[in-house]
Amino acid sequence: MGFFVKSMRNIKLTIAYDGTNYRGWQSQGGRHSNTVQQTIEEALKIIFLKKPRLIGSGRTDAGVHALAQTANFKIDNPIRPDKLKAALNGLLPKDIAILNVEDVASDFHARFDVLSKTYVYCILPLKSKTAFVSSWAWCIRHPLDLSMMRREANALLGRHDFRSFQASDRTKRHSVVALKRVEIKRVKDQTGFPFLRGLDLVTIELEASGFLRNMVRNIAGTLVDVGRGKFKKGELAKILKKRDRRSAGFCAPSCGLYLVDVAYEK
Amino acid sequence: MGFFVKSMRNIKLTIAYDGTNYRGWQSQGGRHSNTVQQTIEEALKIIFLKKPRLIGSGRTDAGVHALAQTANFKIDNPIRPDKLKAALNGLLPKDIAILNVEDVASDFHARFDVLSKTYVYCILPLKSKTAFVSSWAWCIRHPLDLSMMRREANALLGRHDFRSFQASDRTKRHSVVALKRVEIKRVKDQTGFPFLRGLDLVTIELEASGFLRNMVRNIAGTLVDVGRGKFKKGELAKILKKRDRRSAGFCAPSCGLYLVDVAYEK
């Protein structure tokens, strides 16, 4: 048994997915819950003839996208990482891509060992309907005052109790988070994609030691209210202090949210 | 009857659509052919209680996208253009957007009056699988030599018989086209969309008096062969002269093609 344990490999996956057609990352239990985790586990089962338990860095909600979700699993199989990557990408649907496969230390844990995570929330202020990208950004009809948003957002930096921005159905006892970075940018499109011409994307990038349920979407929803002039100066700091979900703005839709990086000590 | 004809309005629509989920622009006949034209005609019928015949500038194939498809129809109804636009956008699915509605001269014909059309073909050279945009560009695994592509593409400029690039199942008697512009660009992404970071799009933009069936896709497929070094210098000019579809490269997939502009005399 000791030998068996020694022969087990601990494999880390880096995964990108378009969350539009999935009910989030985490398996709900039940064969057809159509989650990203379950879809990848099914592919692993085809390769290994048994289904390893895939441990993700954390859940993402239905419709949320990921550029670099991380996960690990244990397996006693000698397959080369590059071959496993190729096989998985061949087996997985077009909206899930395995970006990297690597052997890691036997004690690596994709969730417990997270140092920090980075999310980007995308907002598309539009004058009229677009036939494209509506499932990849929150399309709004109002212009946004970014300088106002930036000034208010600074109040969130540092170590705070973010209960005001935590999903109301989840009151985690420990709701203190160290927010390392908040960046709000307007990016005039310069891509070659014809359907993006002239679009003017607003992104909110957040890096923190960890995130509470719906935290980024609640912050994004509140910052859009700020950008529309619904709150007066200094209001966001007050909302944070209140530690009451009802004081903040509403939860922005999941389609605009991207998990872009999960950092580990290395 | 003369009075009735006078009271008829001729209305021009400018339409954008993500063609991924449609069987092209043109109705195939049959209720459920799921074409863009039919989808818009159904929306017009809900507003006007009768279905006007929508005349498009031309067909686009299944999976082909449009940023500014044009169409016109006649109706005896006083609805304001801005209100009609709002009603249509409300009724139409999220992947079809009406960009403009305007009254035009009674003799305007969306197809016969076309002065020139512009198409863009998008190619995404990737090192590995992407979870995004695979239905909005032709994803290939090879690097492309753009200088080579540009030099060869110049042979296509001007008035030529493009039979070598015409759908093999359609041998139009008149296959002479005046190609006004060929531009091949590499656009390093600078958009804020996280899933586009680092992507390096290659676009082929063509403007012509008109296009033969599959002409842009056949040219794109051949130019990619050029960019991969499959043809030697001067080969494209030879292919053009041959006026034989079998001499050119294969037809590039529809997902990379965008109708971006339809010009009329004004």
Short mmCIF file of C-alpha atoms in Angstrom, two decimals:
data_model
loop_
_atom_site.label_atom_id
_atom_site.label_comp_id
_atom_site.label_asym_id
_atom_site.label_seq_id
_atom_site.Cartn_x
_atom_site.Cartn_y
_atom_site.Cartn_z
CA MET A 1 0.00 0.00 0.00
CA GLY A 2 2.87 2.30 0.86
CA PHE A 3 4.36 1.41 -2.52
CA PHE A 4 1.05 2.08 -4.23
CA VAL A 5 0.92 5.51 -2.65
CA LYS A 6 4.48 6.23 -3.81
CA SER A 7 3.53 5.33 -7.39
CA MET A 8 0.62 7.78 -7.38
CA ARG A 9 1.20 10.96 -9.37
CA ASN A 10 -0.31 14.32 -8.46
CA ILE A 11 -1.22 16.13 -11.68
CA LYS A 12 -2.12 19.81 -11.99
CA LEU A 13 -4.33 21.05 -14.83
CA THR A 14 -4.66 24.63 -16.05
CA ILE A 15 -8.03 25.03 -17.75
CA ALA A 16 -9.80 27.68 -19.84
CA TYR A 17 -13.55 27.54 -20.42
CA ASP A 18 -16.36 29.55 -21.90
CA GLY A 19 -18.87 29.15 -19.08
CA THR A 20 -21.90 30.12 -21.18
CA ASN A 21 -23.21 26.58 -21.56
CA TYR A 22 -22.22 25.17 -18.15
CA ARG A 23 -23.80 25.20 -14.74
CA GLY A 24 -20.57 26.39 -13.20
CA TRP A 25 -17.41 24.56 -12.28
CA GLN A 26 -18.47 22.40 -9.42
CA SER A 27 -20.34 19.13 -9.82
CA GLN A 28 -23.77 19.25 -8.24
CA GLY A 29 -23.89 15.48 -7.90
CA GLY A 30 -26.12 13.64 -10.35
CA ARG A 31 -24.93 12.42 -13.74
CA HIS A 32 -26.22 15.23 -15.90
CA SER A 33 -25.47 18.33 -13.90
CA ASN A 34 -23.35 19.59 -16.86
CA THR A 35 -20.58 21.27 -14.94
CA VAL A 36 -17.03 21.89 -16.17
CA GLN A 37 -15.58 19.69 -13.42
CA GLN A 38 -17.83 16.78 -14.35
CA THR A 39 -17.13 17.20 -18.06
CA ILE A 40 -13.38 16.99 -17.44
CA GLU A 41 -13.78 14.06 -15.00
CA GLU A 42 -15.71 12.15 -17.67
CA ALA A 43 -12.87 12.76 -20.15
CA LEU A 44 -10.31 11.59 -17.58
CA LYS A 45 -12.38 8.46 -17.01
CA ILE A 46 -12.27 7.65 -20.73
CA ILE A 47 -8.47 7.86 -20.64
CA PHE A 48 -7.82 6.16 -17.27
CA LEU A 49 -10.84 3.81 -17.16
CA LYS A 50 -11.53 5.17 -13.70
CA LYS A 51 -12.69 8.60 -12.65
CA PRO A 52 -10.17 10.51 -10.51
CA ARG A 53 -11.56 13.14 -8.15
CA LEU A 54 -10.71 16.53 -9.64
CA ILE A 55 -10.00 19.20 -7.00
CA GLY A 56 -10.56 22.71 -8.38
CA SER A 57 -9.07 25.94 -7.00
CA GLY A 58 -12.64 26.93 -6.20
CA ARG A 59 -16.06 27.03 -7.77
CA THR A 60 -17.17 29.40 -10.48
CA ASP A 61 -20.91 30.05 -10.89
CA ALA A 62 -23.06 29.16 -13.89
CA GLY A 63 -22.11 31.31 -16.89
CA VAL A 64 -18.81 32.46 -15.38
CA HIS A 65 -15.75 32.04 -17.61
CA ALA A 66 -12.19 31.01 -16.81
CA LEU A 67 -8.89 31.71 -18.53
CA ALA A 68 -6.76 29.80 -16.07
CA GLN A 69 -8.77 27.73 -13.63
CA THR A 70 -6.54 25.25 -11.83
CA ALA A 71 -7.26 21.75 -10.56
CA ASN A 72 -5.37 18.66 -9.44
CA PHE A 73 -6.00 14.92 -9.27
CA LYS A 74 -4.07 11.78 -8.32
CA ILE A 75 -3.49 8.92 -10.71
CA ASP A 76 -1.22 5.89 -11.00
CA ASN A 77 -0.57 6.08 -14.73
CA PRO A 78 2.66 6.85 -16.60
CA ILE A 79 1.09 8.90 -19.45
CA ARG A 80 3.27 11.83 -20.54
CA PRO A 81 1.81 15.26 -19.58
CA ASP A 82 1.88 16.54 -23.18
CA LYS A 83 0.05 13.42 -24.38
CA LEU A 84 -2.56 13.75 -21.62
CA LYS A 85 -3.11 17.38 -22.62
CA ALA A 86 -3.59 16.41 -26.28
CA ALA A 87 -5.94 13.54 -25.41
CA LEU A 88 -8.06 15.71 -23.08
CA ASN A 89 -8.30 18.55 -25.62
CA GLY A 90 -9.38 16.04 -28.22
CA LEU A 91 -12.04 14.55 -25.94
CA LEU A 92 -13.34 17.80 -24.43
CA PRO A 93 -15.92 20.02 -26.17
CA LYS A 94 -14.74 23.15 -27.98
CA ASP A 95 -15.60 25.45 -25.06
CA ILE A 96 -13.19 23.77 -22.63
CA ALA A 97 -9.42 23.86 -23.28
CA ILE A 98 -6.63 22.30 -21.24
CA LEU A 99 -3.79 24.85 -21.32
CA ASN A 100 -1.24 23.00 -19.23
CA VAL A 101 -0.66 19.59 -17.62
CA GLU A 102 2.17 19.12 -15.12
CA ASP A 103 3.30 16.79 -12.35
CA VAL A 104 3.35 18.56 -8.98
CA ALA A 105 4.44 17.65 -5.44
CA SER A 106 2.32 14.92 -3.86
CA ASP A 107 1.06 17.38 -1.23
CA PHE A 108 -0.06 20.07 -3.71
CA HIS A 109 -3.75 20.94 -3.23
CA ALA A 110 -5.41 23.16 -5.86
CA ARG A 111 -7.73 24.82 -3.32
CA PHE A 112 -5.84 24.87 0.00
CA ASP A 113 -2.56 26.10 -1.50
CA VAL A 114 -4.02 29.13 -3.31
CA LEU A 115 -1.97 32.26 -2.61
CA SER A 116 -4.20 34.70 -4.53
CA LYS A 117 -6.78 34.81 -7.32
CA THR A 118 -7.43 37.38 -10.00
CA TYR A 119 -10.82 38.05 -11.56
CA VAL A 120 -11.74 40.42 -14.38
CA TYR A 121 -15.29 41.71 -14.80
CA CYS A 122 -16.18 42.99 -18.30
CA ILE A 123 -18.76 45.70 -18.93
CA LEU A 124 -19.80 46.87 -22.38
CA PRO A 125 -21.56 50.24 -22.43
CA LEU A 126 -23.57 50.18 -25.66
CA LYS A 127 -25.72 52.73 -27.44
CA SER A 128 -27.75 49.98 -29.08
CA LYS A 129 -28.13 46.21 -29.35
CA THR A 130 -25.17 44.09 -30.41
CA ALA A 131 -25.55 40.72 -32.15
CA PHE A 132 -22.25 39.55 -30.63
CA VAL A 133 -20.48 39.14 -27.28
CA SER A 134 -23.63 39.50 -25.16
CA SER A 135 -22.70 36.31 -23.30
CA TRP A 136 -19.10 37.52 -22.72
CA ALA A 137 -19.75 40.88 -21.08
CA TRP A 138 -22.43 42.74 -19.15
CA CYS A 139 -24.01 44.97 -21.81
CA ILE A 140 -25.39 48.18 -20.31
CA ARG A 141 -27.00 51.24 -21.86
CA HIS A 142 -25.43 53.91 -19.65
CA PRO A 143 -22.12 55.74 -19.93
CA LEU A 144 -19.81 55.27 -16.94
CA ASP A 145 -17.74 57.81 -15.04
CA LEU A 146 -14.52 55.85 -14.58
CA SER A 147 -12.68 58.43 -12.51
CA MET A 148 -15.53 58.31 -10.01
CA MET A 149 -15.46 54.50 -10.04
CA ARG A 150 -11.69 54.43 -9.51
CA ARG A 151 -11.80 56.87 -6.62
CA GLU A 152 -14.55 54.97 -4.82
CA ALA A 153 -12.97 51.57 -5.54
CA ASN A 154 -9.83 52.56 -3.64
CA ALA A 155 -11.82 52.31 -0.41
CA LEU A 156 -11.97 48.54 -0.99
CA LEU A 157 -8.19 48.07 -1.07
CA GLY A 158 -6.58 46.26 1.84
CA ARG A 159 -7.89 43.95 4.52
CA HIS A 160 -11.61 44.37 5.22
CA ASP A 161 -14.72 42.48 6.20
CA PHE A 162 -16.47 42.26 2.81
CA ARG A 163 -19.81 41.03 4.20
CA SER A 164 -21.59 43.85 2.34
CA PHE A 165 -20.51 42.22 -0.92
CA GLN A 166 -21.08 38.58 0.05
CA ALA A 167 -23.93 36.55 -1.43
CA SER A 168 -26.88 37.17 0.87
CA ASP A 169 -27.63 33.44 1.05
CA ARG A 170 -24.09 32.72 2.28
CA THR A 171 -23.07 34.43 5.48
CA LYS A 172 -19.64 32.94 5.92
CA ARG A 173 -18.39 33.42 9.47
CA HIS A 174 -15.02 34.47 8.08
CA SER A 175 -15.76 37.25 5.58
CA VAL A 176 -12.47 39.15 5.95
CA VAL A 177 -10.51 39.37 2.69
CA ALA A 178 -7.24 41.07 1.75
CA LEU A 179 -7.91 42.91 -1.52
CA LYS A 180 -4.49 43.45 -3.12
CA ARG A 181 -5.47 45.21 -6.34
CA VAL A 182 -8.41 46.98 -8.00
CA GLU A 183 -7.89 48.24 -11.53
CA ILE A 184 -10.61 49.85 -13.63
CA LYS A 185 -9.75 50.34 -17.29
CA ARG A 186 -11.48 51.52 -20.44
CA VAL A 187 -10.10 49.74 -23.48
CA LYS A 188 -10.92 51.20 -26.88
CA ASP A 189 -11.05 48.19 -29.12
CA GLN A 190 -8.20 47.73 -31.55
CA THR A 191 -8.63 44.06 -32.25
CA GLY A 192 -9.05 42.72 -35.75
CA PHE A 193 -12.33 41.03 -34.90
CA PRO A 194 -14.88 42.89 -37.03
CA PHE A 195 -17.67 42.50 -34.48
CA LEU A 196 -15.60 44.31 -31.82
CA ARG A 197 -14.89 47.38 -33.94
CA GLY A 198 -15.63 50.57 -32.08
CA LEU A 199 -16.67 48.77 -28.92
CA ASP A 200 -15.43 50.38 -25.77
CA LEU A 201 -14.96 47.82 -23.02
CA VAL A 202 -14.75 48.66 -19.33
CA THR A 203 -12.92 46.10 -17.19
CA ILE A 204 -12.69 45.79 -13.41
CA GLU A 205 -9.72 43.67 -12.32
CA LEU A 206 -9.54 42.41 -8.75
CA GLU A 207 -6.77 40.45 -7.04
CA ALA A 208 -7.28 39.06 -3.54
CA SER A 209 -6.15 36.36 -1.15
CA GLY A 210 -9.56 34.84 -1.69
CA PHE A 211 -13.08 35.82 -2.69
CA LEU A 212 -16.45 35.43 -1.01
CA ARG A 213 -19.39 34.00 -2.92
CA ASN A 214 -20.58 36.56 -5.55
CA MET A 215 -18.09 39.11 -4.19
CA VAL A 216 -16.75 40.28 -7.56
CA ARG A 217 -20.20 40.45 -9.13
CA ASN A 218 -21.59 42.40 -6.16
CA ILE A 219 -18.66 44.82 -6.29
CA ALA A 220 -19.09 45.20 -10.08
CA GLY A 221 -22.82 45.87 -9.72
CA THR A 222 -22.14 48.48 -7.05
CA LEU A 223 -19.31 50.13 -9.02
CA VAL A 224 -21.60 50.45 -12.05
CA ASP A 225 -24.08 52.30 -9.83
CA VAL A 226 -21.19 54.53 -8.77
CA GLY A 227 -20.23 55.10 -12.43
CA ARG A 228 -23.81 56.08 -13.20
CA GLY A 229 -23.76 58.64 -10.42
CA LYS A 230 -26.23 56.84 -8.16
CA PHE A 231 -23.99 57.17 -5.08
CA LYS A 232 -22.36 60.27 -3.76
CA LYS A 233 -18.65 60.57 -3.01
CA GLY A 234 -17.42 58.36 -0.17
CA GLU A 235 -20.50 56.16 -0.29
CA LEU A 236 -18.64 52.93 -1.15
CA ALA A 237 -16.49 53.22 1.99
CA LYS A 238 -19.68 53.61 4.04
CA ILE A 239 -21.25 50.57 2.36
CA LEU A 240 -18.15 48.51 3.18
CA LYS A 241 -18.28 49.57 6.84
CA LYS A 242 -21.98 48.68 7.15
CA ARG A 243 -21.15 44.99 6.65
CA ASP A 244 -24.72 44.56 5.33
CA ARG A 245 -25.43 43.11 1.87
CA ARG A 246 -28.56 45.26 1.55
CA SER A 247 -26.50 48.46 1.55
CA ALA A 248 -24.59 47.60 -1.64
CA GLY A 249 -25.71 47.55 -5.28
CA PHE A 250 -27.11 44.48 -7.01
CA CYS A 251 -25.23 41.44 -8.28
CA ALA A 252 -23.87 41.90 -11.82
CA PRO A 253 -24.65 39.07 -14.28
CA SER A 254 -22.30 36.07 -14.40
CA CYS A 255 -21.58 36.39 -18.15
CA GLY A 256 -19.20 39.30 -17.54
CA LEU A 257 -17.01 37.49 -15.03
CA TYR A 258 -13.66 35.79 -15.77
CA LEU A 259 -11.33 33.92 -13.45
CA VAL A 260 -8.04 34.93 -15.06
CA ASP A 261 -5.35 33.73 -12.66
CA VAL A 262 -4.79 31.49 -9.65
CA ALA A 263 -1.42 32.01 -7.95
CA TYR A 264 0.42 29.47 -5.76
CA GLU A 265 3.66 29.69 -3.82
CA LYS A 266 6.46 28.36 -5.96
CA MET B 1 -54.65 51.59 -56.60
CA GLY B 2 -52.36 54.41 -57.73
CA PHE B 3 -53.02 56.06 -54.39
CA PHE B 4 -52.26 52.79 -52.57
CA VAL B 5 -48.93 52.50 -54.33
CA LYS B 6 -48.09 56.10 -53.37
CA SER B 7 -48.83 55.30 -49.71
CA MET B 8 -46.39 52.35 -49.71
CA ARG B 9 -43.10 53.03 -47.95
CA ASN B 10 -39.81 51.45 -48.96
CA ILE B 11 -37.81 50.74 -45.80
CA LYS B 12 -34.12 49.84 -45.65
CA LEU B 13 -32.73 47.81 -42.75
CA THR B 14 -29.07 47.54 -41.73
CA ILE B 15 -28.58 44.29 -39.84
CA ALA B 16 -25.82 42.65 -37.81
CA TYR B 17 -25.92 38.94 -36.98
CA ASP B 18 -23.84 36.22 -35.44
CA GLY B 19 -24.38 33.53 -38.07
CA THR B 20 -23.29 30.64 -35.86
CA ASN B 21 -26.81 29.38 -35.18
CA TYR B 22 -28.40 30.16 -38.56
CA ARG B 23 -28.59 28.36 -41.87
CA GLY B 24 -27.50 31.48 -43.66
CA TRP B 25 -29.39 34.60 -44.68
CA GLN B 26 -31.71 33.35 -47.36
CA SER B 27 -34.95 31.52 -46.65
CA GLN B 28 -34.92 28.00 -48.02
CA GLY B 29 -38.71 27.88 -48.13
CA GLY B 30 -40.41 25.84 -45.43
CA ARG B 31 -41.44 27.26 -42.06
CA HIS B 32 -38.48 26.09 -39.98
CA SER B 33 -35.49 26.68 -42.21
CA ASN B 34 -34.08 28.96 -39.46
CA THR B 35 -32.51 31.60 -41.65
CA VAL B 36 -31.81 35.21 -40.67
CA GLN B 37 -34.16 36.50 -43.36
CA GLN B 38 -37.02 34.32 -42.14
CA THR B 39 -36.38 35.26 -38.50
CA ILE B 40 -36.64 38.97 -39.35
CA GLU B 41 -39.68 38.43 -41.60
CA GLU B 42 -41.44 36.68 -38.69
CA ALA B 43 -40.68 39.67 -36.43
CA LEU B 44 -42.00 42.07 -39.10
CA LYS B 45 -45.16 39.97 -39.34
CA ILE B 46 -45.77 40.34 -35.59
CA ILE B 47 -45.56 44.13 -35.95
CA PHE B 48 -47.44 44.56 -39.24
CA LEU B 49 -49.82 41.56 -39.03
CA LYS B 50 -48.64 40.62 -42.52
CA LYS B 51 -45.27 39.39 -43.69
CA PRO B 52 -43.50 41.76 -46.07
CA ARG B 53 -41.01 40.21 -48.50
CA LEU B 54 -37.54 41.13 -47.28
CA ILE B 55 -35.01 41.66 -50.09
CA GLY B 56 -31.44 41.18 -48.89
CA SER B 57 -28.30 42.57 -50.56
CA GLY B 58 -27.38 38.96 -51.19
CA ARG B 59 -27.19 35.62 -49.43
CA THR B 60 -24.66 34.68 -46.78
CA ASP B 61 -24.00 30.98 -46.18
CA ALA B 62 -24.70 29.04 -42.99
CA GLY B 63 -22.38 30.17 -40.20
CA VAL B 64 -21.29 33.36 -41.97
CA HIS B 65 -21.60 36.56 -39.90
CA ALA B 66 -22.67 40.07 -40.87
CA LEU B 67 -21.89 43.46 -39.39
CA ALA B 68 -23.94 45.44 -41.87
CA GLN B 69 -26.13 43.28 -44.06
CA THR B 70 -28.72 45.41 -45.86
CA ALA B 71 -32.27 44.62 -46.88
CA ASN B 72 -35.43 46.46 -47.92
CA PHE B 73 -39.17 45.82 -47.84
CA LYS B 74 -42.36 47.71 -48.73
CA ILE B 75 -45.07 48.44 -46.22
CA ASP B 76 -48.09 50.75 -45.88
CA ASN B 77 -47.68 51.62 -42.22
CA PRO B 78 -46.80 54.98 -40.60
CA ILE B 79 -44.58 53.58 -37.79
CA ARG B 80 -41.58 55.80 -37.01
CA PRO B 81 -38.21 54.26 -38.07
CA ASP B 82 -36.73 54.56 -34.55
CA LYS B 83 -39.78 52.84 -33.07
CA LEU B 84 -39.63 50.06 -35.67
CA LYS B 85 -35.94 49.54 -34.85
CA ALA B 86 -36.69 49.30 -31.13
CA ALA B 87 -39.61 46.90 -31.67
CA LEU B 88 -37.57 44.64 -33.98
CA ASN B 89 -34.59 44.53 -31.60
CA GLY B 90 -36.95 43.64 -28.79
CA LEU B 91 -38.56 40.85 -30.81
CA LEU B 92 -35.42 39.43 -32.42
CA PRO B 93 -33.08 36.96 -30.66
CA LYS B 94 -29.86 38.23 -29.12
CA ASP B 95 -27.74 37.17 -32.10
CA ILE B 96 -29.56 39.45 -34.57
CA ALA B 97 -29.42 43.25 -34.18
CA ILE B 98 -31.09 45.92 -36.30
CA LEU B 99 -28.54 48.74 -36.54
CA ASN B 100 -30.52 51.17 -38.68
CA VAL B 101 -34.01 51.65 -40.13
CA GLU B 102 -34.63 54.32 -42.77
CA ASP B 103 -37.11 55.28 -45.48
CA VAL B 104 -35.54 55.13 -48.94
CA ALA B 105 -36.65 56.00 -52.47
CA SER B 106 -39.47 53.80 -53.74
CA ASP B 107 -37.20 52.36 -56.44
CA PHE B 108 -34.36 51.38 -54.07
CA HIS B 109 -33.52 47.67 -54.37
CA ALA B 110 -31.16 46.16 -51.76
CA ARG B 111 -29.65 43.68 -54.24
CA PHE B 112 -29.79 45.35 -57.68
CA ASP B 113 -28.48 48.72 -56.45
CA VAL B 114 -25.34 47.35 -54.75
CA LEU B 115 -22.25 49.34 -55.74
CA SER B 116 -19.71 47.22 -53.85
CA LYS B 117 -19.44 44.84 -50.92
CA THR B 118 -16.71 44.35 -48.34
CA TYR B 119 -15.95 41.06 -46.61
CA VAL B 120 -13.43 40.33 -43.88
CA TYR B 121 -12.10 36.81 -43.33
CA CYS B 122 -10.62 36.15 -39.86
CA ILE B 123 -7.87 33.60 -39.22
CA LEU B 124 -6.50 32.77 -35.77
CA PRO B 125 -3.14 31.01 -35.83
CA LEU B 126 -2.99 29.20 -32.47
CA LYS B 127 -0.36 27.13 -30.75
CA SER B 128 -3.01 25.20 -28.82
CA LYS B 129 -6.76 24.86 -28.34
CA THR B 130 -8.81 27.88 -27.31
CA ALA B 131 -12.07 27.63 -25.36
CA PHE B 132 -13.31 30.83 -26.98
CA VAL B 133 -13.94 32.41 -30.41
CA SER B 134 -13.70 29.14 -32.34
CA SER B 135 -17.00 29.96 -34.07
CA TRP B 136 -15.82 33.50 -34.93
CA ALA B 137 -12.57 32.76 -36.73
CA TRP B 138 -10.80 29.97 -38.59
CA CYS B 139 -8.42 28.56 -35.97
CA ILE B 140 -5.31 27.07 -37.57
CA ARG B 141 -2.16 25.56 -36.08
CA HIS B 142 0.38 26.96 -38.55
CA PRO B 143 2.21 30.29 -38.56
CA LEU B 144 1.56 32.40 -41.67
CA ASP B 145 4.00 34.35 -43.85
CA LEU B 146 1.99 37.54 -44.38
CA SER B 147 4.46 39.24 -46.72
CA MET B 148 4.20 36.24 -49.03
CA MET B 149 0.39 36.31 -48.78
CA ARG B 150 0.27 40.05 -49.55
CA ARG B 151 2.55 39.74 -52.57
CA GLU B 152 0.56 36.87 -54.06
CA ALA B 153 -2.81 38.50 -53.25
CA ASN B 154 -1.93 41.51 -55.40
CA ALA B 155 -2.37 39.32 -58.47
CA LEU B 156 -6.08 39.20 -57.67
CA LEU B 157 -6.56 42.98 -57.82
CA GLY B 158 -8.53 44.40 -60.72
CA ARG B 159 -11.00 42.93 -63.17
CA HIS B 160 -10.60 39.17 -63.66
CA ASP B 161 -12.54 36.00 -64.31
CA PHE B 162 -12.57 34.48 -60.81
CA ARG B 163 -13.88 31.07 -61.90
CA SER B 164 -10.95 29.39 -60.10
CA PHE B 165 -12.41 30.70 -56.83
CA GLN B 166 -16.09 30.07 -57.54
CA ALA B 167 -18.04 27.33 -55.79
CA SER B 168 -17.54 24.25 -57.93
CA ASP B 169 -21.27 23.48 -57.82
CA ARG B 170 -22.08 26.94 -59.23
CA THR B 171 -20.55 27.74 -62.59
CA LYS B 172 -22.06 31.14 -63.18
CA ARG B 173 -21.81 32.16 -66.83
CA HIS B 174 -20.65 35.60 -65.74
CA SER B 175 -17.76 35.04 -63.34
CA VAL B 176 -15.88 38.28 -64.03
CA VAL B 177 -15.46 40.45 -60.92
CA ALA B 178 -13.69 43.78 -60.29
CA LEU B 179 -11.69 43.31 -57.10
CA LYS B 180 -11.06 46.83 -55.74
CA ARG B 181 -9.11 46.06 -52.57
CA VAL B 182 -7.24 43.22 -50.84
CA GLU B 183 -5.79 43.97 -47.40
CA ILE B 184 -4.05 41.39 -45.24
CA LYS B 185 -3.36 42.48 -41.68
CA ARG B 186 -2.00 40.96 -38.50
CA VAL B 187 -3.60 42.53 -35.45
CA LYS B 188 -1.95 41.92 -32.11
CA ASP B 189 -4.83 41.94 -29.68
CA GLN B 190 -5.18 44.96 -27.45
CA THR B 191 -8.79 44.56 -26.48
CA GLY B 192 -9.87 44.32 -22.88
CA PHE B 193 -11.61 41.00 -23.41
CA PRO B 194 -9.62 38.57 -21.25
CA PHE B 195 -10.14 35.64 -23.61
CA LEU B 196 -8.51 37.53 -26.47
CA ARG B 197 -5.30 38.37 -24.59
CA GLY B 198 -2.23 37.54 -26.60
CA LEU B 199 -4.22 36.32 -29.57
CA ASP B 200 -2.81 37.34 -32.88
CA LEU B 201 -5.50 37.64 -35.51
CA VAL B 202 -4.90 37.63 -39.26
CA THR B 203 -7.59 39.32 -41.35
CA ILE B 204 -8.12 39.31 -45.10
CA GLU B 205 -10.30 42.20 -46.24
CA LEU B 206 -11.76 42.16 -49.75
CA GLU B 207 -13.82 44.80 -51.52
CA ALA B 208 -15.40 44.08 -54.88
CA SER B 209 -18.23 45.07 -57.20
CA GLY B 210 -19.73 41.70 -56.35
CA PHE B 211 -18.69 38.25 -55.18
CA LEU B 212 -19.18 34.77 -56.62
CA ARG B 213 -20.49 31.96 -54.43
CA ASN B 214 -17.78 30.96 -51.88
CA MET B 215 -15.32 33.33 -53.56
CA VAL B 216 -13.96 34.89 -50.35
CA ARG B 217 -13.68 31.54 -48.58
CA ASN B 218 -11.91 29.96 -51.56
CA ILE B 219 -9.49 32.89 -51.76
CA ALA B 220 -8.89 32.71 -47.98
CA GLY B 221 -8.24 28.96 -48.13
CA THR B 222 -5.79 29.46 -50.99
CA LEU B 223 -4.03 32.40 -49.30
CA VAL B 224 -3.53 30.31 -46.15
CA ASP B 225 -1.80 27.68 -48.31
CA VAL B 226 0.36 30.51 -49.67
CA GLY B 227 1.13 31.70 -46.13
CA ARG B 228 2.16 28.18 -45.19
CA GLY B 229 4.56 28.03 -48.10
CA LYS B 230 2.63 25.42 -50.08
CA PHE B 231 2.77 27.46 -53.30
CA LYS B 232 5.80 29.01 -54.91
CA LYS B 233 6.06 32.64 -55.91
CA GLY B 234 3.68 33.69 -58.70
CA GLU B 235 1.48 30.63 -58.25
CA LEU B 236 -1.68 32.55 -57.33
CA ALA B 237 -1.57 34.50 -60.63
CA LYS B 238 -1.31 31.16 -62.48
CA ILE B 239 -4.24 29.72 -60.54
CA LEU B 240 -6.34 32.76 -61.43
CA LYS B 241 -5.50 32.40 -65.13
CA LYS B 242 -6.41 28.71 -65.15
CA ARG B 243 -10.09 29.57 -64.48
CA ASP B 244 -10.41 26.10 -62.93
CA ARG B 245 -11.67 25.61 -59.35
CA ARG B 246 -9.48 22.51 -58.94
CA SER B 247 -6.31 24.54 -59.29
CA ALA B 248 -6.98 26.68 -56.18
CA GLY B 249 -6.82 25.78 -52.48
CA PHE B 250 -9.78 24.50 -50.48
CA CYS B 251 -12.76 26.46 -49.16
CA ALA B 252 -12.08 28.07 -45.75
CA PRO B 253 -14.76 27.45 -43.08
CA SER B 254 -17.74 29.80 -42.95
CA CYS B 255 -17.22 30.75 -39.27
CA GLY B 256 -14.35 33.09 -40.20
CA LEU B 257 -16.31 35.13 -42.73
CA TYR B 258 -17.95 38.52 -42.10
CA LEU B 259 -19.97 40.69 -44.46
CA VAL B 260 -18.88 44.08 -43.12
CA ASP B 261 -20.21 46.62 -45.61
CA VAL B 262 -22.61 46.99 -48.51
CA ALA B 263 -22.19 50.24 -50.46
CA TYR B 264 -24.86 51.93 -52.60
CA GLU B 265 -24.80 55.04 -54.77
CA LYS B 266 -26.09 57.95 -52.76
#
